mmCIF file of C-alpha atoms in Angstrom:
data_model
loop_
_atom_site.group_PDB
_atom_site.id
_atom_site.type_symbol
_atom_site.label_atom_id
_atom_site.label_comp_id
_atom_site.label_asym_id
_atom_site.label_seq_id
_atom_site.Cartn_x
_atom_site.Cartn_y
_atom_site.Cartn_z
ATOM 1 C CA MET A 184 -77.101 -91.284 -68.956
ATOM 2 C CA PRO A 185 -75.857 -90.284 -65.462
ATOM 3 C CA PRO A 186 -74.816 -86.616 -65.212
ATOM 4 C CA PHE A 187 -71.171 -87.442 -64.437
ATOM 5 C CA SER A 188 -70.662 -90.247 -66.946
ATOM 6 C CA SER A 189 -68.067 -88.181 -68.817
ATOM 7 C CA LEU A 190 -65.785 -87.919 -65.790
ATOM 8 C CA SER A 191 -62.555 -89.835 -65.928
ATOM 9 C CA ILE A 192 -61.653 -92.805 -63.785
ATOM 10 C CA LEU A 193 -60.727 -90.234 -61.152
ATOM 11 C CA GLN A 194 -64.376 -89.862 -60.192
ATOM 12 C CA HIS A 195 -63.964 -92.923 -57.949
ATOM 13 C CA HIS A 196 -60.512 -92.028 -56.634
ATOM 14 C CA LYS A 197 -60.435 -91.643 -52.853
ATOM 15 C CA GLY A 198 -59.108 -88.069 -53.058
ATOM 16 C CA VAL A 199 -61.448 -86.727 -55.731
ATOM 17 C CA ASN A 200 -63.734 -85.044 -53.184
ATOM 18 C CA ASN A 201 -60.828 -82.864 -52.029
ATOM 19 C CA LEU A 202 -60.078 -81.982 -55.642
ATOM 20 C CA LEU A 203 -63.719 -81.056 -56.306
ATOM 21 C CA GLU A 204 -63.817 -78.952 -53.129
ATOM 22 C CA PHE A 205 -60.635 -77.214 -54.316
ATOM 23 C CA LEU A 206 -62.154 -76.644 -57.752
ATOM 24 C CA ALA A 207 -65.284 -75.163 -56.145
ATOM 25 C CA LEU A 208 -63.119 -72.856 -54.037
ATOM 26 C CA ALA A 209 -61.167 -71.796 -57.127
ATOM 27 C CA ILE A 210 -64.346 -71.178 -59.150
ATOM 28 C CA THR A 211 -65.848 -69.091 -56.371
ATOM 29 C CA THR A 212 -62.640 -67.078 -56.135
ATOM 30 C CA LEU A 213 -62.642 -66.522 -59.905
ATOM 31 C CA LEU A 214 -66.221 -65.256 -59.714
ATOM 32 C CA VAL A 215 -65.326 -62.890 -56.865
ATOM 33 C CA LEU A 216 -62.296 -61.636 -58.806
ATOM 34 C CA ASP A 217 -64.613 -60.955 -61.741
ATOM 35 C CA ASP A 218 -67.003 -59.047 -59.450
ATOM 36 C CA CYS A 219 -64.068 -56.992 -58.122
ATOM 37 C CA GLN A 220 -63.028 -55.782 -61.568
ATOM 38 C CA GLY A 221 -63.402 -52.054 -61.788
ATOM 39 C CA THR A 222 -63.287 -51.444 -58.040
ATOM 40 C CA PRO A 223 -61.121 -48.404 -57.304
ATOM 41 C CA GLU A 224 -59.222 -50.039 -54.433
ATOM 42 C CA PRO A 225 -57.584 -53.473 -54.249
ATOM 43 C CA GLN A 226 -59.775 -55.945 -52.373
ATOM 44 C CA SER A 227 -58.817 -58.578 -49.842
ATOM 45 C CA ILE A 228 -60.689 -61.743 -50.777
ATOM 46 C CA ARG A 229 -61.238 -64.377 -48.111
ATOM 47 C CA ALA A 230 -62.000 -67.829 -49.434
ATOM 48 C CA LEU A 231 -64.054 -69.870 -46.963
ATOM 49 C CA ALA A 232 -64.271 -73.648 -47.146
ATOM 50 C CA ASN A 233 -64.987 -76.609 -44.908
ATOM 51 C CA ASN A 234 -62.366 -78.762 -46.612
ATOM 52 C CA THR A 235 -58.915 -78.397 -45.048
ATOM 53 C CA SER A 236 -57.156 -79.878 -48.083
ATOM 54 C CA ALA A 237 -58.746 -77.304 -50.393
ATOM 55 C CA ILE A 238 -57.721 -74.524 -48.036
ATOM 56 C CA SER A 239 -54.132 -75.755 -47.812
ATOM 57 C CA TRP A 240 -53.907 -76.072 -51.605
ATOM 58 C CA ILE A 241 -55.100 -72.536 -52.315
ATOM 59 C CA HIS A 242 -51.579 -71.108 -52.085
ATOM 60 C CA ARG A 243 -49.757 -73.914 -53.898
ATOM 61 C CA SER A 244 -48.727 -74.037 -57.502
ATOM 62 C CA GLN A 245 -46.944 -77.383 -57.403
ATOM 63 C CA PHE A 246 -47.748 -80.688 -55.733
ATOM 64 C CA GLU A 247 -45.177 -83.132 -54.436
ATOM 65 C CA ARG A 248 -46.275 -86.455 -55.896
ATOM 66 C CA PRO A 249 -46.388 -86.585 -59.692
ATOM 67 C CA ASP A 250 -47.447 -90.251 -59.387
ATOM 68 C CA ASP A 251 -50.696 -89.124 -57.700
ATOM 69 C CA PRO A 252 -53.523 -89.577 -60.269
ATOM 70 C CA LEU A 253 -54.897 -86.187 -59.178
ATOM 71 C CA PHE A 254 -51.535 -84.410 -59.549
ATOM 72 C CA THR A 255 -52.216 -82.902 -62.981
ATOM 73 C CA ALA A 256 -55.726 -81.712 -62.084
ATOM 74 C CA LYS A 257 -54.647 -80.188 -58.749
ATOM 75 C CA THR A 258 -51.718 -78.452 -60.432
ATOM 76 C CA LEU A 259 -53.927 -77.107 -63.243
ATOM 77 C CA VAL A 260 -56.463 -75.655 -60.793
ATOM 78 C CA SER A 261 -53.786 -74.226 -58.542
ATOM 79 C CA ARG A 262 -51.791 -72.594 -61.308
ATOM 80 C CA HIS A 263 -54.855 -71.125 -62.988
ATOM 81 C CA LEU A 264 -56.037 -69.660 -59.688
ATOM 82 C CA ALA A 265 -52.547 -68.309 -58.898
ATOM 83 C CA HIS A 266 -52.332 -66.730 -62.353
ATOM 84 C CA CYS A 267 -55.734 -65.040 -62.028
ATOM 85 C CA VAL A 268 -55.030 -63.712 -58.530
ATOM 86 C CA THR A 269 -51.566 -62.401 -59.401
ATOM 87 C CA GLN A 270 -52.930 -60.714 -62.540
ATOM 88 C CA SER A 271 -55.504 -58.871 -60.426
ATOM 89 C CA ARG A 272 -54.770 -56.112 -57.926
ATOM 90 C CA HIS A 273 -56.410 -58.145 -55.196
ATOM 91 C CA SER A 274 -55.141 -60.428 -52.454
ATOM 92 C CA LEU A 275 -56.421 -63.823 -51.425
ATOM 93 C CA SER A 276 -56.515 -65.585 -48.069
ATOM 94 C CA ALA A 277 -58.265 -68.754 -46.993
ATOM 95 C CA GLN A 278 -60.118 -69.681 -43.838
ATOM 96 C CA HIS A 279 -61.648 -72.912 -42.589
ATOM 97 C CA LEU A 280 -65.397 -72.862 -42.029
ATOM 98 C CA LYS A 281 -66.740 -75.712 -39.919
ATOM 99 C CA GLY A 282 -69.009 -78.021 -41.886
ATOM 100 C CA GLU A 283 -72.060 -77.428 -39.705
ATOM 101 C CA SER A 284 -71.671 -73.677 -40.368
ATOM 102 C CA ASN A 285 -71.617 -74.234 -44.114
ATOM 103 C CA VAL A 286 -75.344 -74.822 -44.634
ATOM 104 C CA VAL A 287 -75.903 -73.030 -47.941
ATOM 105 C CA THR A 288 -72.878 -74.553 -49.652
ATOM 106 C CA ASP A 289 -73.715 -77.973 -48.292
ATOM 107 C CA TYR A 290 -77.244 -77.687 -49.645
ATOM 108 C CA LEU A 291 -75.989 -76.602 -53.070
ATOM 109 C CA SER A 292 -73.688 -79.609 -53.288
ATOM 110 C CA PHE A 293 -76.680 -81.953 -53.213
ATOM 111 C CA ALA A 294 -78.373 -80.645 -56.340
ATOM 112 C CA GLY A 295 -79.593 -83.083 -58.945
ATOM 113 C CA THR A 296 -80.429 -86.739 -58.996
ATOM 114 C CA HIS A 297 -76.799 -87.894 -58.726
ATOM 115 C CA ARG A 298 -76.727 -86.955 -55.022
ATOM 116 C CA ALA A 299 -79.755 -88.968 -53.907
ATOM 117 C CA VAL A 300 -77.817 -90.257 -50.900
ATOM 118 C CA LYS A 301 -79.039 -87.345 -48.798
ATOM 119 C CA HIS A 302 -82.549 -85.911 -48.660
ATOM 120 C CA HIS A 303 -82.519 -82.264 -49.550
ATOM 121 C CA PRO A 304 -85.438 -80.031 -48.549
ATOM 122 C CA LEU A 305 -84.838 -77.423 -51.286
ATOM 123 C CA LEU A 306 -83.576 -79.535 -54.179
ATOM 124 C CA PHE A 307 -85.950 -82.488 -54.077
ATOM 125 C CA ASP A 308 -87.214 -81.864 -57.628
ATOM 126 C CA ASP A 309 -83.997 -80.487 -59.234
ATOM 127 C CA PRO A 310 -85.483 -77.003 -59.861
ATOM 128 C CA ASP A 311 -84.188 -74.410 -62.298
ATOM 129 C CA ASP A 312 -81.843 -71.671 -61.060
ATOM 130 C CA SER A 313 -84.572 -69.061 -60.568
ATOM 131 C CA THR A 314 -86.789 -71.377 -58.524
ATOM 132 C CA LEU A 315 -83.850 -72.547 -56.446
ATOM 133 C CA THR A 316 -82.728 -68.968 -55.771
ATOM 134 C CA HIS A 317 -86.241 -68.153 -54.550
ATOM 135 C CA ARG A 318 -86.280 -71.223 -52.297
ATOM 136 C CA PHE A 319 -82.958 -70.260 -50.715
ATOM 137 C CA HIS A 320 -84.195 -66.719 -50.059
ATOM 138 C CA SER A 321 -87.391 -68.087 -48.520
ATOM 139 C CA ALA A 322 -85.824 -70.856 -46.429
ATOM 140 C CA LEU A 323 -82.517 -69.301 -45.343
ATOM 141 C CA PRO A 324 -82.863 -65.498 -45.456
ATOM 142 C CA GLN A 325 -80.614 -65.038 -42.432
ATOM 143 C CA LEU A 326 -77.732 -66.931 -44.083
ATOM 144 C CA ILE A 327 -77.565 -65.348 -47.523
ATOM 145 C CA PRO A 328 -77.277 -61.770 -48.774
ATOM 146 C CA GLN A 329 -80.181 -60.138 -50.587
ATOM 147 C CA SER A 330 -78.094 -60.169 -53.769
ATOM 148 C CA PHE A 331 -77.672 -63.983 -53.670
ATOM 149 C CA ASN A 332 -78.558 -65.415 -57.060
ATOM 150 C CA ILE A 333 -77.882 -68.804 -58.613
ATOM 151 C CA SER A 334 -76.919 -68.484 -62.246
ATOM 152 C CA PRO A 335 -74.884 -70.320 -64.872
ATOM 153 C CA LEU A 336 -71.121 -69.893 -64.772
ATOM 154 C CA PRO A 337 -69.552 -67.463 -67.239
ATOM 155 C CA LYS A 338 -68.262 -69.338 -70.289
ATOM 156 C CA SER A 339 -64.591 -68.764 -69.401
ATOM 157 C CA VAL A 340 -65.053 -70.186 -65.877
ATOM 158 C CA PHE A 341 -67.160 -73.105 -67.130
ATOM 159 C CA SER A 342 -64.513 -73.915 -69.751
ATOM 160 C CA PHE A 343 -61.794 -73.869 -67.076
ATOM 161 C CA ALA A 344 -63.855 -76.155 -64.820
ATOM 162 C CA LEU A 345 -64.333 -78.673 -67.625
ATOM 163 C CA GLN A 346 -60.580 -78.939 -68.138
#
């Protein structure tokens, strides 16, 4: 069974890539918010992405076209992110990162057999998280912090993503 067989008909919608980029941006922000818990001072979080739609959606809680098949999903992601940020003491801004400067994220998006359209030098055999973390540290040490680690999402974030 293909890994994304449980996705809805939206998986082939022309705008689904923007939605998935937005979801990835939201998930990353949620993880950073979680890491910031317990810090004595409020933090300014900068969300970086190479998808201009995702960046523009980060500060929206409502979308204009309810007839858009992605309307409900975009609204759900946006409102959940807005709720989590406003409940924290932290602030959020977004910045565009040119695609060619987004090497690590681009590489991570080609994990697994479902993305066979592009050869990937680190993910060719769909390694486990520990092996993949080691490969990133070995291949791209100048692009990632020493603390970089690939691990499963916390249950609350994974549950949100599945919605």
